[in-house]
Coordinates of N, CA and C in Angstrom, one line a residue:
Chain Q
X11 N 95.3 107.5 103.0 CA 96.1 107.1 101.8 C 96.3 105.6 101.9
X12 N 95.5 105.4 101.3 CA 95.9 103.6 100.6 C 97.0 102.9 100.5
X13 N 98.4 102.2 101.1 CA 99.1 101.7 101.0 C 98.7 100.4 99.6
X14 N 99.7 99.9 99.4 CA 100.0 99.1 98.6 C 98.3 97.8 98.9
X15 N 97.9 97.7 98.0 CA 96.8 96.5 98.2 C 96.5 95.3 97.0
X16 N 96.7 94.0 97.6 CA 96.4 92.9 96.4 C 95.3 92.5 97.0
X17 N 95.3 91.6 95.6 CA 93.7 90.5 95.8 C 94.3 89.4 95.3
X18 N 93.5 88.0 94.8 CA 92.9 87.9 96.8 C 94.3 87.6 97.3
X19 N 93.4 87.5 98.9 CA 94.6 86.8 100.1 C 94.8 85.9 99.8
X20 N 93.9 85.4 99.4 CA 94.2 83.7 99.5 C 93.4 82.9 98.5
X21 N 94.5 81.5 97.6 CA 93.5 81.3 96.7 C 94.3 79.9 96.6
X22 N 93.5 78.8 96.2 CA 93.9 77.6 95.9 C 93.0 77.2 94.5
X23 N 94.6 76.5 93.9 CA 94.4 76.3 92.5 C 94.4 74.7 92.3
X24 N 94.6 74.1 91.3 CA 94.6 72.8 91.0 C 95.4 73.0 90.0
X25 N 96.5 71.8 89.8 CA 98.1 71.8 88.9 C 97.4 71.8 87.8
X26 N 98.0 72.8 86.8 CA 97.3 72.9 85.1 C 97.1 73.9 85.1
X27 N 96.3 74.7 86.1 CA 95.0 75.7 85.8 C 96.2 76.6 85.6
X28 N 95.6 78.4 85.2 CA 96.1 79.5 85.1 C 95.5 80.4 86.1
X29 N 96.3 81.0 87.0 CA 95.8 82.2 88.2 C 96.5 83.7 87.6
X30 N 95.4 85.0 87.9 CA 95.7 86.3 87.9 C 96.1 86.7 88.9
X31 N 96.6 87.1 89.5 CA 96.8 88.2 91.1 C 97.1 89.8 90.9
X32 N 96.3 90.5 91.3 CA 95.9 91.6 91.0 C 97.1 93.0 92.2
X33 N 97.2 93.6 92.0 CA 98.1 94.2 92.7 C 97.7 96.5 92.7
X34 N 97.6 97.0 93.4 CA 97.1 98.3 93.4 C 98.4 99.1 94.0
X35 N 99.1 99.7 93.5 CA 99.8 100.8 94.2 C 99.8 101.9 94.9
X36 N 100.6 102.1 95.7 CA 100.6 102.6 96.8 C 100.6 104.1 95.8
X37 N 99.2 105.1 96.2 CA 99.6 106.1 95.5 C 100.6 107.2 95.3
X38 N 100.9 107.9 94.2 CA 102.0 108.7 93.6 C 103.5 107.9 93.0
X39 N 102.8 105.9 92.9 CA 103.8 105.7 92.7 C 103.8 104.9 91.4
X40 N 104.7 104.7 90.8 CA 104.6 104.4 89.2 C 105.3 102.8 88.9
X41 N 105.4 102.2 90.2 CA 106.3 101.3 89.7 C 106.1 100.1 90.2
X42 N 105.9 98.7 89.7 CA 105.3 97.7 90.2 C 106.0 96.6 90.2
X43 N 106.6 96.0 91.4 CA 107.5 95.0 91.5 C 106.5 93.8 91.8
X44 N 106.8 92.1 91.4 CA 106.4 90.9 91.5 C 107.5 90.4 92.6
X45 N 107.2 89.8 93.8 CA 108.2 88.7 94.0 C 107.0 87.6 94.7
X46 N 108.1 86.4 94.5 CA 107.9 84.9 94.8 C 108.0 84.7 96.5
X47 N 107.9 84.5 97.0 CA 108.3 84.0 98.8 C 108.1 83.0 98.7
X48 N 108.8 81.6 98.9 CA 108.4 80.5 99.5 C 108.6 80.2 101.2
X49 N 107.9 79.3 101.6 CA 108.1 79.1 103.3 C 109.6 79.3 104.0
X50 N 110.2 80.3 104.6 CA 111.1 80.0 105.1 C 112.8 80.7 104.4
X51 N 111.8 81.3 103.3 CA 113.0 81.8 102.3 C 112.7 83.4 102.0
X52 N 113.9 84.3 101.1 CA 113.9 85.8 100.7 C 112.6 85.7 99.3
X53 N 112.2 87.1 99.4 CA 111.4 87.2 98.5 C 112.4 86.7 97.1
X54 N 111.8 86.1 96.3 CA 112.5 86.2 94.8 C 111.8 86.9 93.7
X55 N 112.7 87.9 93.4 CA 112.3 89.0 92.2 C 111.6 87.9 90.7
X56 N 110.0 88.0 90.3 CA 109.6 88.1 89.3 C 110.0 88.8 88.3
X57 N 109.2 90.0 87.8 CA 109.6 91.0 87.7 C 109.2 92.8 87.9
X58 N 109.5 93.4 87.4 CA 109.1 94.7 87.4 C 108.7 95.2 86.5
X59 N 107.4 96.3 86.3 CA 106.7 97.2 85.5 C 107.1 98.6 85.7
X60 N 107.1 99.5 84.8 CA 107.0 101.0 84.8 C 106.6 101.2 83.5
X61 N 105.9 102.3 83.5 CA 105.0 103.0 82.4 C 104.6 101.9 81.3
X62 N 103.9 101.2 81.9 CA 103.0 99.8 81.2 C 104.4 98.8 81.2
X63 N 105.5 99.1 80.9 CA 106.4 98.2 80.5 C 107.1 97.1 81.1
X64 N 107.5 96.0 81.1 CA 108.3 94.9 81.7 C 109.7 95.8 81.7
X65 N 110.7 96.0 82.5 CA 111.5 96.8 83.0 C 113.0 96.0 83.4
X66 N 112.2 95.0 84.2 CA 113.6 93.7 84.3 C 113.1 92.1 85.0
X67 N 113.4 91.5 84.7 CA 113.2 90.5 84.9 C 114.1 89.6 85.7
X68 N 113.1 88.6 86.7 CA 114.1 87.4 87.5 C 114.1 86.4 86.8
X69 N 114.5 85.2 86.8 CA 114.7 84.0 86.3 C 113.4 82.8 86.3
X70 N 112.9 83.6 85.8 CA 111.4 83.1 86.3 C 111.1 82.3 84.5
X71 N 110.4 81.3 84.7 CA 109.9 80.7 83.1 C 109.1 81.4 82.6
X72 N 108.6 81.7 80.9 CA 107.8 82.1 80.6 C 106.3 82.2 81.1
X73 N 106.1 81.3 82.1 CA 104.5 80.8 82.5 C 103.7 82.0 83.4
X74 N 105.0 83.1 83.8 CA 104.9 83.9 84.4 C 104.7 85.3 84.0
X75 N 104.0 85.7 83.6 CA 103.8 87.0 82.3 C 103.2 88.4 83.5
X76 N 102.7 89.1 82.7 CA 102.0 90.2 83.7 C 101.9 91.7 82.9
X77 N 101.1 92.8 83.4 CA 100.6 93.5 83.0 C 100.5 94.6 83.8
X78 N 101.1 96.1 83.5 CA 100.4 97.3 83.9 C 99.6 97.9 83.2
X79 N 98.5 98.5 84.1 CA 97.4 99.4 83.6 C 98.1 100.6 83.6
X80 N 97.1 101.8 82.8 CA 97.5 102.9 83.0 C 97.6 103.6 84.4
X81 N 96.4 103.1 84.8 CA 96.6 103.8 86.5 C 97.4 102.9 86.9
X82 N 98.8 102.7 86.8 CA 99.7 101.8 87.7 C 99.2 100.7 88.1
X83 N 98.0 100.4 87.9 CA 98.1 98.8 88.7 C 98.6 97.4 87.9
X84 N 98.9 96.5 88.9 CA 99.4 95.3 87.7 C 98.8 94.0 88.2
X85 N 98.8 93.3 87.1 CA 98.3 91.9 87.1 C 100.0 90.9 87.0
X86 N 100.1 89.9 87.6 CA 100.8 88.9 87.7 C 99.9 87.4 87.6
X87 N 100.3 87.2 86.1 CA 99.4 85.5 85.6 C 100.8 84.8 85.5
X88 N 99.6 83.5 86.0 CA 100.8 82.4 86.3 C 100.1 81.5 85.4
X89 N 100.5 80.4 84.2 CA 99.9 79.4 83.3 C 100.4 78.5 84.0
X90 N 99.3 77.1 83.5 CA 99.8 75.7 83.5 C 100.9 75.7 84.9
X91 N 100.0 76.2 86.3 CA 100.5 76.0 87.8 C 101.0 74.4 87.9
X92 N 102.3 74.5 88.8 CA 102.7 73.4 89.1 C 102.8 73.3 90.7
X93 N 103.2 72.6 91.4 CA 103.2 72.5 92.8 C 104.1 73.1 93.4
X94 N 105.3 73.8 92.8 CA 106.4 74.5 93.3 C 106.1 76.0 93.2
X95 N 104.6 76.1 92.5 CA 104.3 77.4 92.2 C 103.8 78.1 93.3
X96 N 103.3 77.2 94.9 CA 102.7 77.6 95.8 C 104.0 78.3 96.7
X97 N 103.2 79.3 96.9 CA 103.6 80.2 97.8 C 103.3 81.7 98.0
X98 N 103.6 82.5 98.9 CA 103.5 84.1 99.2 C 104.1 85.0 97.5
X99 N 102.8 85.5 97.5 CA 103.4 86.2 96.4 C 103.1 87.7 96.4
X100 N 104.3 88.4 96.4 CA 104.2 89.8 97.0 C 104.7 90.3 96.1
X101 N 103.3 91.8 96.0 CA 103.6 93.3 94.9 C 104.2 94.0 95.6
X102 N 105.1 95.3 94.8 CA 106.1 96.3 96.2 C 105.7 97.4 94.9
X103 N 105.8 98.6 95.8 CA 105.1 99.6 94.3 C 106.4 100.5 95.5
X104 N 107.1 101.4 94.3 CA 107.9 102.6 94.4 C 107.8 103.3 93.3
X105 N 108.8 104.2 93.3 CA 109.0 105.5 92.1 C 110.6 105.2 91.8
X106 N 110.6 105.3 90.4 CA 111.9 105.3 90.0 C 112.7 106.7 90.1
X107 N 113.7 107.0 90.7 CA 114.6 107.9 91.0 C 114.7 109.2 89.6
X108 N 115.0 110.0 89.5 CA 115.4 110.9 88.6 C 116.4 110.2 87.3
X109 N 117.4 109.8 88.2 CA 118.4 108.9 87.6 C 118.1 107.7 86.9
X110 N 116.6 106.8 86.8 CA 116.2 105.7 86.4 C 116.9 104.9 86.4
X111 N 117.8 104.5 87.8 CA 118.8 103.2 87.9 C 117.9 103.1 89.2
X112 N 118.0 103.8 90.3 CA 117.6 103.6 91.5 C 115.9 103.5 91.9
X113 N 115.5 102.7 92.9 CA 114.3 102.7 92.8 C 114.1 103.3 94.5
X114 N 113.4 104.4 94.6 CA 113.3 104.2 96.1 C 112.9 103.6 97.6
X115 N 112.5 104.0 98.3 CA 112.2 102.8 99.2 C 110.3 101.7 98.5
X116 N 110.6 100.5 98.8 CA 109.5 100.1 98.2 C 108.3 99.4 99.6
X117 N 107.4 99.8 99.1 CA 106.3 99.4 100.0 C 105.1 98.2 99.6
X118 N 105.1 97.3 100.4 CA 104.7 96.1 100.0 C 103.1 95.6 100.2
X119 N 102.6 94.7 99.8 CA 101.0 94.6 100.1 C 101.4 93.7 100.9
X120 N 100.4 93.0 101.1 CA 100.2 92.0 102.3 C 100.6 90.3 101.8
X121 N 100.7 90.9 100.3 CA 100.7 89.2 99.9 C 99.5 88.4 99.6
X122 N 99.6 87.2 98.1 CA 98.7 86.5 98.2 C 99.3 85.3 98.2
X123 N 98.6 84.6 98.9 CA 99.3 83.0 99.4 C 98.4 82.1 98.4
X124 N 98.8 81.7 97.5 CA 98.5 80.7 96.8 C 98.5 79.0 96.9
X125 N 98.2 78.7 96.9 CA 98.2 76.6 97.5 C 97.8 76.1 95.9
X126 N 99.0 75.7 95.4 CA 98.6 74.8 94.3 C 98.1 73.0 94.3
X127 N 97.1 72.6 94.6 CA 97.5 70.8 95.0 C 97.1 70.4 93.7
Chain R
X1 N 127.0 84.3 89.8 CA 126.1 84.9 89.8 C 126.1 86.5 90.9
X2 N 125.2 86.9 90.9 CA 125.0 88.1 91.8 C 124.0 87.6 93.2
X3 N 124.5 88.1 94.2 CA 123.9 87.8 95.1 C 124.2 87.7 96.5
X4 N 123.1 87.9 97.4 CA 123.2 88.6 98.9 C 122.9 87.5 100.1
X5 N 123.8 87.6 100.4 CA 124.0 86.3 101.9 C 123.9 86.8 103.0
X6 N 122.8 86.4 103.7 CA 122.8 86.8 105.4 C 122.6 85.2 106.1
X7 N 123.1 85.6 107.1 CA 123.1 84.4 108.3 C 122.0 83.7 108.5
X8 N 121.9 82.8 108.1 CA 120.2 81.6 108.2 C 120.3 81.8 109.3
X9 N 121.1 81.6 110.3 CA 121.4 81.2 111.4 C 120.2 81.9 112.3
X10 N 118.7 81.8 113.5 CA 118.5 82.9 114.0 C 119.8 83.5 114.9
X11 N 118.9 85.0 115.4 CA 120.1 84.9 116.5 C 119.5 85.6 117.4
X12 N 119.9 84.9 118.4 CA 118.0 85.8 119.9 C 119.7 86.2 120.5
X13 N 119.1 87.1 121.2 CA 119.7 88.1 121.9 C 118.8 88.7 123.1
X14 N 119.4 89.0 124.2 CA 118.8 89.2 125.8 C 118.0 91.0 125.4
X15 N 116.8 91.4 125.6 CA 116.2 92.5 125.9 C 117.4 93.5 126.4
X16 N 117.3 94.5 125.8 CA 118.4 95.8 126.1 C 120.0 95.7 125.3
X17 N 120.1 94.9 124.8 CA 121.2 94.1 124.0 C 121.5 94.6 122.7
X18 N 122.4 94.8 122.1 CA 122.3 95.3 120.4 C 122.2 94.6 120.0
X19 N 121.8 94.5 118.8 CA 121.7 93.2 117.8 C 122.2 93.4 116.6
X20 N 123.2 92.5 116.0 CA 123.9 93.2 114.9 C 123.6 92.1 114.0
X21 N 123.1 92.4 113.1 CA 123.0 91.8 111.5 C 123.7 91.7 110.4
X22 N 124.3 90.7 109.4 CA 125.4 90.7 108.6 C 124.7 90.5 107.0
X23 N 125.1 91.1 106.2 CA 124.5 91.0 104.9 C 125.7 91.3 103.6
X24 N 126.0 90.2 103.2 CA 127.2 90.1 102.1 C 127.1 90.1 100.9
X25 N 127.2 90.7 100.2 CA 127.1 90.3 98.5 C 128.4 90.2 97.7
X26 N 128.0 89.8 96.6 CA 128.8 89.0 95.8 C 128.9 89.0 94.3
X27 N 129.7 89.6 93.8 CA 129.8 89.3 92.1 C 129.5 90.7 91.6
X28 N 129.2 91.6 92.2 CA 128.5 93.0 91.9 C 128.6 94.1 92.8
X29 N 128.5 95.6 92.4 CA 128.6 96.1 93.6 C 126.8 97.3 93.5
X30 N 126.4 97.1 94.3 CA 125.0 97.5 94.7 C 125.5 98.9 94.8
X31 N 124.2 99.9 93.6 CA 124.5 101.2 94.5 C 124.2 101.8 95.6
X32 N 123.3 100.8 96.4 CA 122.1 101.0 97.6 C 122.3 99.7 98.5
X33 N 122.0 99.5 99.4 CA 121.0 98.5 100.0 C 120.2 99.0 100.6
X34 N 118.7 98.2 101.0 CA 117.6 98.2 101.6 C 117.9 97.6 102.9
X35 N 117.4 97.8 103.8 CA 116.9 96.3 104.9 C 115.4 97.0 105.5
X36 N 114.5 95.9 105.5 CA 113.5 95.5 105.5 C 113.2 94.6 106.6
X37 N 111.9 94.5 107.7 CA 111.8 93.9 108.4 C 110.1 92.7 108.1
X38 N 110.1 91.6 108.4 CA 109.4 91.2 107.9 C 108.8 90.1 109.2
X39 N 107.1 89.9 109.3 CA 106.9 89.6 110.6 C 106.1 88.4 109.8
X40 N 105.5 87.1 110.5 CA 105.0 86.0 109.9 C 104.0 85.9 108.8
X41 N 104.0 86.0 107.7 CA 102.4 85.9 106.5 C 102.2 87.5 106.3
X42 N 103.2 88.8 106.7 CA 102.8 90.2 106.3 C 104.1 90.4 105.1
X43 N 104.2 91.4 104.5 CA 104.8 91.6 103.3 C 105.6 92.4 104.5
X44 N 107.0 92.6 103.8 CA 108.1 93.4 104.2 C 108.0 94.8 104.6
X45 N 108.6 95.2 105.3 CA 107.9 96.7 105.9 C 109.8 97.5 105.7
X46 N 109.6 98.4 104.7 CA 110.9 99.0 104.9 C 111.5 99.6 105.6
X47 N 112.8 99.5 106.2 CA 113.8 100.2 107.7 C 114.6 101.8 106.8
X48 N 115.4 101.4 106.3 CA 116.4 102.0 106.0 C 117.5 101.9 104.6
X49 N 117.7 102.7 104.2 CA 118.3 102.9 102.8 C 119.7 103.4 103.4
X50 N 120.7 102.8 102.7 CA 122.3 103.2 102.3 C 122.4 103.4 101.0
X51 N 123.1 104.3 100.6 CA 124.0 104.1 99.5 C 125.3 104.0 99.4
X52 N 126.0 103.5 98.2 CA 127.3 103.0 98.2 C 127.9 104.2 98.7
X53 N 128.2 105.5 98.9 CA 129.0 106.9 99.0 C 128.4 107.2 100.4
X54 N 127.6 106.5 101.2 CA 127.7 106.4 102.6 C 128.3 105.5 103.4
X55 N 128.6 105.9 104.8 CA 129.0 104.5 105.5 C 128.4 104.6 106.6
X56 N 127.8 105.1 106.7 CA 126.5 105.0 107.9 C 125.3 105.4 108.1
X57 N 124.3 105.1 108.3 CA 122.8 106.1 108.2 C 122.2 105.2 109.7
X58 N 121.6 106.4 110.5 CA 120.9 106.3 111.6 C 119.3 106.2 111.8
X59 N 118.8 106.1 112.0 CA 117.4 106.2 112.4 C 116.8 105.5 114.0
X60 N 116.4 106.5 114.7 CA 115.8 106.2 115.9 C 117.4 104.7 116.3
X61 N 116.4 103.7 117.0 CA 117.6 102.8 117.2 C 118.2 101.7 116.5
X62 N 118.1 102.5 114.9 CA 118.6 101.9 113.9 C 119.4 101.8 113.8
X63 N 120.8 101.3 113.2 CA 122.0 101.7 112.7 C 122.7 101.0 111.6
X64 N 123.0 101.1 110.4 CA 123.4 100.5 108.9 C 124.6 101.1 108.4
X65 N 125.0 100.2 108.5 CA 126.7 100.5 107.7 C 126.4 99.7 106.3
X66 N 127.5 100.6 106.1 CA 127.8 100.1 103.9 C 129.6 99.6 104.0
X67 N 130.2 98.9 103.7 CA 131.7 98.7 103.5 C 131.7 98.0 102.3
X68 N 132.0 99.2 101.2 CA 132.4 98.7 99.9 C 133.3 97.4 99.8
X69 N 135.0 97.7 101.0 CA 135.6 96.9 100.6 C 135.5 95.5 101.6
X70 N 134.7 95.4 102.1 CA 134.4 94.0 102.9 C 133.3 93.9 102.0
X71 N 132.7 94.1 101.0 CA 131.3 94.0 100.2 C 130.1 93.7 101.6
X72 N 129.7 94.1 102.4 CA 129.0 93.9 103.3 C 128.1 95.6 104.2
X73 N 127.0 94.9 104.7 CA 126.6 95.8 105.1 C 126.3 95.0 106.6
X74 N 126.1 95.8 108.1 CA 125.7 95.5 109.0 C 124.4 96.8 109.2
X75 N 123.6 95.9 110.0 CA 122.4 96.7 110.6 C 122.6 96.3 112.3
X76 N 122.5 96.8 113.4 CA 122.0 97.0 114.0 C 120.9 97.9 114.7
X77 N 120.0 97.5 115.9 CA 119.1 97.8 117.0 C 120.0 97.4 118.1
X78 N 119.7 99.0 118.4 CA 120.3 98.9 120.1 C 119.0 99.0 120.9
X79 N 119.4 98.6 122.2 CA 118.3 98.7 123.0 C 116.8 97.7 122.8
X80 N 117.5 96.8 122.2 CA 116.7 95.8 121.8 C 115.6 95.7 122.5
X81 N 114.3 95.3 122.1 CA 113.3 94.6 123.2 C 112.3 93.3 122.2
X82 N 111.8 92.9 123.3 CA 111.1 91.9 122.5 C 110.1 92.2 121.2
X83 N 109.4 93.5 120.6 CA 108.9 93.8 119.7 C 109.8 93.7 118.8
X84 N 110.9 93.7 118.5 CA 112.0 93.8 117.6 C 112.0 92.6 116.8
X85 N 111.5 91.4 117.7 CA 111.8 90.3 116.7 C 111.2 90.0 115.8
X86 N 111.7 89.4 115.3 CA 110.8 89.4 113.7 C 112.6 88.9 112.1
X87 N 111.8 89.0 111.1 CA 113.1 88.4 110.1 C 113.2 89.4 109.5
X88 N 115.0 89.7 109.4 CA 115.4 91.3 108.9 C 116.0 90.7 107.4
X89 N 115.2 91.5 106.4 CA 116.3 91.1 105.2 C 116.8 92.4 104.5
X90 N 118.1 92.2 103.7 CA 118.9 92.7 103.3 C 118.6 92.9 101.6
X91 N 118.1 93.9 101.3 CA 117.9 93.8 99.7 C 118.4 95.0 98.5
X92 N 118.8 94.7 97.6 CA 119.4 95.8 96.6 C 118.8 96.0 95.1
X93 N 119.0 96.6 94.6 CA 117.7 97.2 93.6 C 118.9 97.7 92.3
X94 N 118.4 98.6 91.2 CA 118.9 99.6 90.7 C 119.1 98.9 89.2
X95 N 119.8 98.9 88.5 CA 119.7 98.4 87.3 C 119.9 96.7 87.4
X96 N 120.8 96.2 88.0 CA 121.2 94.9 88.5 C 119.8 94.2 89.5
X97 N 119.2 93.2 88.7 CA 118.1 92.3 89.3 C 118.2 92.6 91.0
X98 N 116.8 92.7 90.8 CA 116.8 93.4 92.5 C 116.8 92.2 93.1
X99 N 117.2 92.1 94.0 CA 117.8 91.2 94.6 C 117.1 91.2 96.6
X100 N 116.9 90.4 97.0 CA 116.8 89.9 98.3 C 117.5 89.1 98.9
X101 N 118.0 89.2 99.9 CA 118.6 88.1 100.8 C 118.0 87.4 101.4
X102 N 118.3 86.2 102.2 CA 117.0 85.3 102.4 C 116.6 85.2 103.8
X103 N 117.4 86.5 104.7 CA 116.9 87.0 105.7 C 117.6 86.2 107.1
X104 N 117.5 86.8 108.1 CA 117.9 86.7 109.0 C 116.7 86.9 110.4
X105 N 116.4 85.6 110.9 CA 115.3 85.5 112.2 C 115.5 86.2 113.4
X106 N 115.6 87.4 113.8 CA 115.7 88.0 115.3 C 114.9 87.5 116.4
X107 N 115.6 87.1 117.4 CA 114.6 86.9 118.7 C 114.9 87.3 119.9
X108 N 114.3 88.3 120.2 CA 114.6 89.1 121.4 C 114.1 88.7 122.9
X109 N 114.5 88.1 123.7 CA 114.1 87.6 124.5 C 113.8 88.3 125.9
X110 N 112.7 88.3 127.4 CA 112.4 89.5 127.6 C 114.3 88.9 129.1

């Protein structure tokens, strides 16, 4: 069984451009978290997908958009990259609880490290 | 704002030693916390779940307290050894922006 998998590992951009990062969930699970890591710091919440939908969002600017497929997987695009934009960017896929407040434990990909210069 | 404070500080500790971890929040009350262990350039690997209506959960030589009224949770590893080290963070979920702490560096020394 396939744990949580993105693409790519690794990608360097040039300030302006637009990047997709692709994200595959861990199967039987429906729910697709974004976060930000910069060097030396906690992940920071993007946001989250469930059944295609944007679900909740971090404080992130519009430049930051994203997409679930039907088979659960999500895309995370980033427009008009800036230099603050580089860093570890990690998908976490779980299942929303019965109760749809709580999310279970979440399992994470490996991350894509992006280098904007 | 809402939000979870753990010790920047590392904190190495001697092989065989417990190692106790502090994680505070603030402004909100979490119905869960996470903690998560996270090793250099790999994505977070999850430990253990609390919920608010627990005050303790074990696993192997895990150990995680919840204290509503100190808003805090502690993790400990007993029997520490040097595979242990690595950055532990503290994270909460649920309707209120899921949230991460910005971690805490363990270093176990032999």
């Amino acid at each position: 069984d396939a744990g949580v998998t993105q693409s790519p590992t690794h990608l360097i951009k040039t300030r302006g451009q637009q990047v997709t990062l692709r994200c595959s969930p861990k199967s039987g699970h429906d729910t697709v978290s974004w976060y930000q890591q910069a060097l030396g710091q906690g992940p920071q919440f993007i946001f989250q997908y469930y059944e295609e939908e944007e679900r909740q969002r971090g404080n992130f600017p519009d430049r930051f958009s994203g997409h679930q497929f039907p088979n659960y997987s999500s895309e995370l695009n980033v427009n008009a990259l800036l230099l603050g934009d580089s860093a570890l960017y990690l998908c976490a896929s779980s299942s929303l609880l019965r109760d749809s407040v709580s999310n279970t434990e979440a399992f994470f990909g490996q991350g894509t490290r992006l280098t904007v210069v | 704002s809402q939000k979870i404070e753990q010790n920047s500080e590392a904190l190495n500790i001697q092989e065989g030693k417990t190692a106790t971890l502090t994680c505070n929040y603030t402004n909100y009350s979490p119905a869960y916390l996470q903690w998560y262990r996270q090793d250099p350039g790999r994505g977070p690997v999850f430990l253990l779940l609390i919920r608010e209506n627990e005050k303790e959960k074990r696993k192997e030589r895990l150990k995680v307290t919840f204290d509503t009224t100190l808003k805090q949770s502690l993790f400990h590893i007993t029997a520490s050894q040097p595979a242990d080290s690595a950055t532990y963070l503290c994270f909460s979920g649920g309707y209120n922006k899921l949230i991460f702490g910005a971690g805490t560096r363990l270093a176990v020394h032999p």
